[in-house]
XYZ file of C-alpha atoms in Angstrom:
306
model
C 14.230 -10.135 44.821
C 14.894 -8.722 41.570
C 15.489 -11.992 39.487
C 11.975 -12.686 41.062
C 10.599 -9.736 39.859
C 12.185 -10.407 36.488
C 10.784 -13.837 36.065
C 7.458 -12.749 36.565
C 7.799 -10.065 34.349
C 9.049 -12.216 31.695
C 6.278 -14.413 32.177
C 3.879 -11.651 32.193
C 5.221 -9.861 28.764
C 5.762 -13.530 27.496
C 1.710 -14.610 27.220
C 0.646 -11.229 26.360
C 3.164 -11.510 23.292
C 1.691 -15.201 22.694
C -1.786 -14.030 23.156
C -1.162 -10.753 20.720
C 0.564 -12.881 18.052
C -2.002 -15.307 17.750
C -4.785 -13.184 17.555
C -2.868 -11.506 14.924
C -2.367 -14.464 13.133
C -5.273 -16.096 13.552
C -7.119 -13.157 11.990
C -5.240 -13.243 8.888
C -6.176 -16.859 8.273
C -9.493 -15.785 8.724
C -9.293 -13.356 6.058
C -7.448 -15.635 3.776
C -9.470 -18.882 4.583
C -12.650 -17.753 5.687
C -13.579 -14.721 4.340
C -12.669 -15.006 0.727
C -14.313 -13.101 -1.739
C -15.988 -11.178 0.868
C -15.717 -8.015 1.807
C -13.349 -7.197 5.268
C -14.905 -5.344 8.112
C -12.567 -2.383 9.090
C -13.020 -3.339 12.689
C -11.439 -6.837 12.007
C -8.557 -5.133 9.830
C -8.231 -2.871 13.033
C -7.991 -5.041 15.626
C -5.360 -7.342 13.461
C -3.427 -4.245 12.916
C -3.413 -3.594 16.749
C -2.659 -6.824 17.667
C 0.361 -7.013 15.507
C 1.686 -4.052 16.448
C 1.521 -5.094 20.229
C 2.915 -8.432 19.138
C 5.937 -6.886 17.673
C 6.392 -4.199 20.777
C 5.677 -7.114 23.396
C 8.381 -9.264 21.735
C 11.318 -6.446 21.695
C 10.161 -6.342 25.577
C 10.287 -9.941 26.179
C 14.037 -9.886 24.341
C 15.171 -7.444 26.734
C 13.557 -8.155 29.997
C 14.629 -11.943 29.309
C 18.333 -11.180 28.628
C 18.323 -9.064 31.530
C 17.103 -11.979 33.687
C 19.670 -14.468 31.931
C 22.509 -12.128 32.621
C 21.159 -11.380 36.486
C 20.869 -7.491 36.198
C 18.384 -5.580 37.421
C 15.745 -3.879 35.433
C 17.311 -0.746 35.853
C 20.058 -1.558 33.904
C 17.482 -1.774 30.805
C 19.198 1.818 29.949
C 23.069 -0.242 29.751
C 22.952 -2.636 26.789
C 26.374 -3.812 27.790
C 24.840 -5.668 30.852
C 22.236 -7.768 28.826
C 23.094 -7.582 25.218
C 25.539 -9.971 25.181
C 23.096 -12.305 26.523
C 21.037 -12.416 23.972
C 21.161 -15.903 22.168
C 19.940 -16.822 18.421
C 16.367 -18.098 19.597
C 15.608 -15.245 21.607
C 16.825 -12.603 19.193
C 14.303 -14.683 16.380
C 11.494 -14.102 18.188
C 11.075 -10.057 17.138
C 12.834 -10.952 14.179
C 9.962 -13.164 13.284
C 7.276 -11.757 15.116
C 7.662 -8.404 13.551
C 8.872 -9.357 9.660
C 6.288 -12.369 9.533
C 3.159 -9.832 10.622
C 4.770 -7.057 8.031
C 4.546 -9.791 5.281
C 1.370 -10.992 6.198
C 0.067 -7.570 6.480
C 1.446 -6.606 3.017
C 0.429 -9.662 1.097
C -3.518 -9.138 2.235
C -3.196 -5.595 0.447
C -2.717 -7.512 -3.308
C -4.881 -10.012 -5.101
C -3.798 -13.571 -6.021
C -3.216 -16.800 -4.502
C 0.857 -16.172 -4.415
C -0.410 -13.040 -2.209
C -2.798 -15.332 -0.222
C -0.088 -17.959 -0.021
C 2.798 -15.353 1.512
C 0.066 -13.624 3.824
C -0.482 -17.233 5.529
C 3.352 -18.099 5.417
C 3.676 -14.568 7.431
C 1.137 -15.047 9.609
C 2.425 -19.016 10.638
C 5.835 -17.628 10.905
C 4.949 -15.618 13.449
C 2.251 -17.497 15.271
C 5.145 -20.328 15.747
C 7.844 -17.864 17.564
C 6.606 -18.972 21.098
C 8.258 -22.386 20.594
C 11.579 -20.919 20.182
C 11.060 -20.426 24.225
C 10.109 -22.517 27.075
C 9.810 -25.983 27.916
C 10.217 -26.826 23.964
C 13.926 -26.350 24.493
C 14.487 -28.893 27.463
C 12.758 -32.169 26.341
C 13.987 -34.439 23.756
C 13.437 -35.398 21.648
C 13.227 -31.536 20.503
C 12.398 -31.440 16.958
C 9.394 -33.658 17.547
C 8.240 -31.486 20.522
C 8.561 -28.308 18.414
C 6.981 -29.690 15.566
C 3.914 -30.787 17.416
C 4.284 -27.455 19.263
C 3.914 -25.493 16.236
C 0.839 -27.197 15.055
C -0.771 -26.459 18.459
C -0.041 -23.219 18.294
C -1.250 -22.511 14.429
C -4.235 -24.324 15.938
C -4.818 -22.268 18.608
C -4.103 -18.703 16.023
C -7.020 -20.461 13.479
C -9.215 -20.715 16.265
C -8.719 -17.828 18.692
C -8.255 -15.110 15.852
C -11.324 -16.581 14.258
C -13.514 -16.610 16.658
C -12.656 -13.178 17.613
C -12.790 -11.958 13.738
C -16.383 -13.804 13.316
C -17.862 -12.074 16.377
C -16.600 -8.577 14.829
C -18.366 -9.394 11.669
C -21.353 -10.356 12.922
C -21.611 -7.325 15.364
C -23.833 -5.403 12.939
C -25.890 -8.333 11.731
C -29.294 -7.788 12.550
C -32.912 -8.889 11.684
C -33.673 -5.486 9.962
C -31.142 -3.172 8.639
C -31.886 0.195 10.222
C -29.764 1.712 6.934
C -32.395 0.634 4.947
C -29.527 -2.046 3.479
C -30.841 -5.356 2.279
C -30.689 -6.991 5.300
C -31.764 -10.436 4.660
C -29.018 -10.647 2.292
C -26.419 -9.425 4.787
C -27.797 -11.839 6.788
C -27.613 -14.894 4.383
C -24.048 -13.710 3.585
C -23.085 -13.785 7.205
C -24.636 -17.275 7.606
C -22.488 -18.708 4.692
C -18.912 -16.858 6.581
C -20.376 -18.910 9.926
C -20.297 -22.377 7.956
C -17.125 -21.950 6.695
C -15.462 -21.196 9.904
C -17.426 -24.096 11.832
C -15.597 -26.370 9.356
C -12.458 -24.686 9.719
C -12.816 -24.817 13.663
C -13.681 -28.545 13.282
C -10.342 -29.455 11.938
C -8.540 -26.746 14.348
C -10.092 -28.413 17.640
C -9.023 -32.066 16.196
C -5.529 -31.020 15.361
C -5.739 -28.837 18.725
C -6.419 -31.980 20.968
C -4.402 -34.448 19.138
C -1.398 -32.052 19.318
C -2.113 -31.258 23.213
C -1.996 -34.828 23.718
C 1.091 -35.850 21.786
C 2.635 -32.641 23.849
C 1.556 -34.262 27.315
C 2.534 -37.506 26.118
C 6.385 -36.214 25.140
C 6.709 -33.997 28.304
C 5.299 -36.167 31.044
C 7.076 -39.030 32.552
C 4.177 -40.688 33.588
C 0.604 -40.503 33.498
C 0.486 -40.323 37.290
C 2.186 -36.844 36.665
C -1.134 -35.490 35.457
C -1.707 -35.071 39.184
C 1.393 -35.651 40.518
C 2.596 -32.336 39.669
C 1.761 -29.116 39.314
C 2.530 -28.756 35.617
C 0.202 -32.153 34.936
C -2.983 -30.571 37.289
C -2.975 -27.129 34.786
C -2.536 -29.258 31.696
C -5.759 -31.178 33.292
C -7.592 -27.465 33.555
C -6.429 -26.772 29.750
C -7.821 -29.823 28.383
C -11.284 -29.286 29.948
C -11.250 -25.725 28.862
C -10.660 -26.791 25.325
C -13.238 -29.566 25.787
C -15.773 -26.776 26.845
C -15.065 -24.645 23.695
C -15.340 -27.735 21.473
C -18.836 -28.258 22.902
C -19.688 -24.501 22.459
C -18.543 -25.146 18.567
C -20.769 -28.110 18.225
C -23.640 -26.370 19.506
C -22.869 -23.815 17.333
C -23.110 -25.717 14.250
C -25.358 -28.000 15.189
C -28.074 -25.897 16.486
C -27.545 -22.394 16.045
C -25.853 -22.163 12.700
C -29.177 -24.381 11.337
C -31.362 -21.796 13.176
C -29.757 -18.748 11.374
C -29.386 -20.418 7.993
C -32.989 -21.208 8.299
C -34.215 -17.787 9.388
C -31.847 -15.352 8.646
C -34.074 -12.519 9.836
C -34.571 -13.677 12.847
C -33.008 -11.072 15.788
C -32.595 -13.516 18.573
C -30.902 -16.362 16.477
C -28.307 -14.010 15.849
C -28.153 -12.460 19.199
C -27.338 -16.177 20.611
C -24.781 -16.886 18.069
C -22.862 -13.887 18.777
C -23.168 -14.355 22.763
C -21.884 -18.165 22.050
C -18.927 -17.154 19.721
C -17.889 -14.723 22.212
C -17.941 -17.376 24.884
C -15.725 -19.160 22.966
C -13.401 -16.486 21.806
C -13.131 -15.639 26.246
C -12.371 -19.468 26.995
C -9.658 -19.610 23.870
C -8.100 -16.599 25.412
C -7.582 -18.172 28.851
C -6.484 -21.462 27.312
C -3.928 -19.142 25.621
C -2.986 -17.529 29.351
C -2.752 -21.158 30.595
C -0.431 -22.484 27.647
C 1.891 -19.717 28.896
C 1.962 -20.730 32.289
C 2.946 -24.273 31.059
C 5.292 -22.993 28.806
C 7.329 -21.646 31.586
C 6.735 -24.138 34.405
C 9.003 -26.907 35.238
C 7.288 -30.772 34.064
C 8.882 -32.678 36.722
C 8.106 -30.263 39.765
C 6.037 -32.602 41.812
C 3.616 -30.998 44.580
C 1.720 -32.271 47.326
């Protein structure tokens, strides 16, 4: 019973860590790749810092709980390091190290100006976003280097889209047709439309990478196409693909219909409201996709079900 409880706790913490680190890294990607030359709203930075802090704390919790599970020690043994510290292996130890140092480097670099600082921020965020690849099924499938490489691409694409969609929703939250503060609402709306256009182009690239990497992972992990319906892993993967497809359709709708609408009429309140709601739906669906990905990473791809 204790082992089962630790398995469940480790799974929950792992999913939460993946979610937090992808959001934090994705916000860094958004600030550097999409929001360049534009002031970053305080809410975006605050959300990024909160997600980064949560990712760092969860990475430490993941290390401890996983080590307890591997050493077959009860959760109460957390106060006795001798019971679980010897069970830590290098990949597990690297998760909190890369998460914390990568996001810390990104945060420091974002406070500086210049191309070198931007590259450092991207490198730190990428390192942190790649940490989930150190654990899960990528350690047990050959060729491991190929699977992990594809998984890194998968994680980075997910981070760009998830963190970016959330950051964009926060950026657009205060966009209105008319400014109650007496500011230049039309100018602000046009700047926001430019921001949406930049993210839309980036999202188009990342969704292509996300789908391609997902298909490659399925090909490398599953024994045969029939495993898509014969295994719990395959069925869960189908659900994930359907959700990613829904996100892709929503993104295409935003690019083809809503974005031109707000670009033509930047003072129209209804267009901005519709765009914000559509982006919020994208972000929500992507969060669900990340949760499902966490379940897939910790499930047996070869376990058949009736």
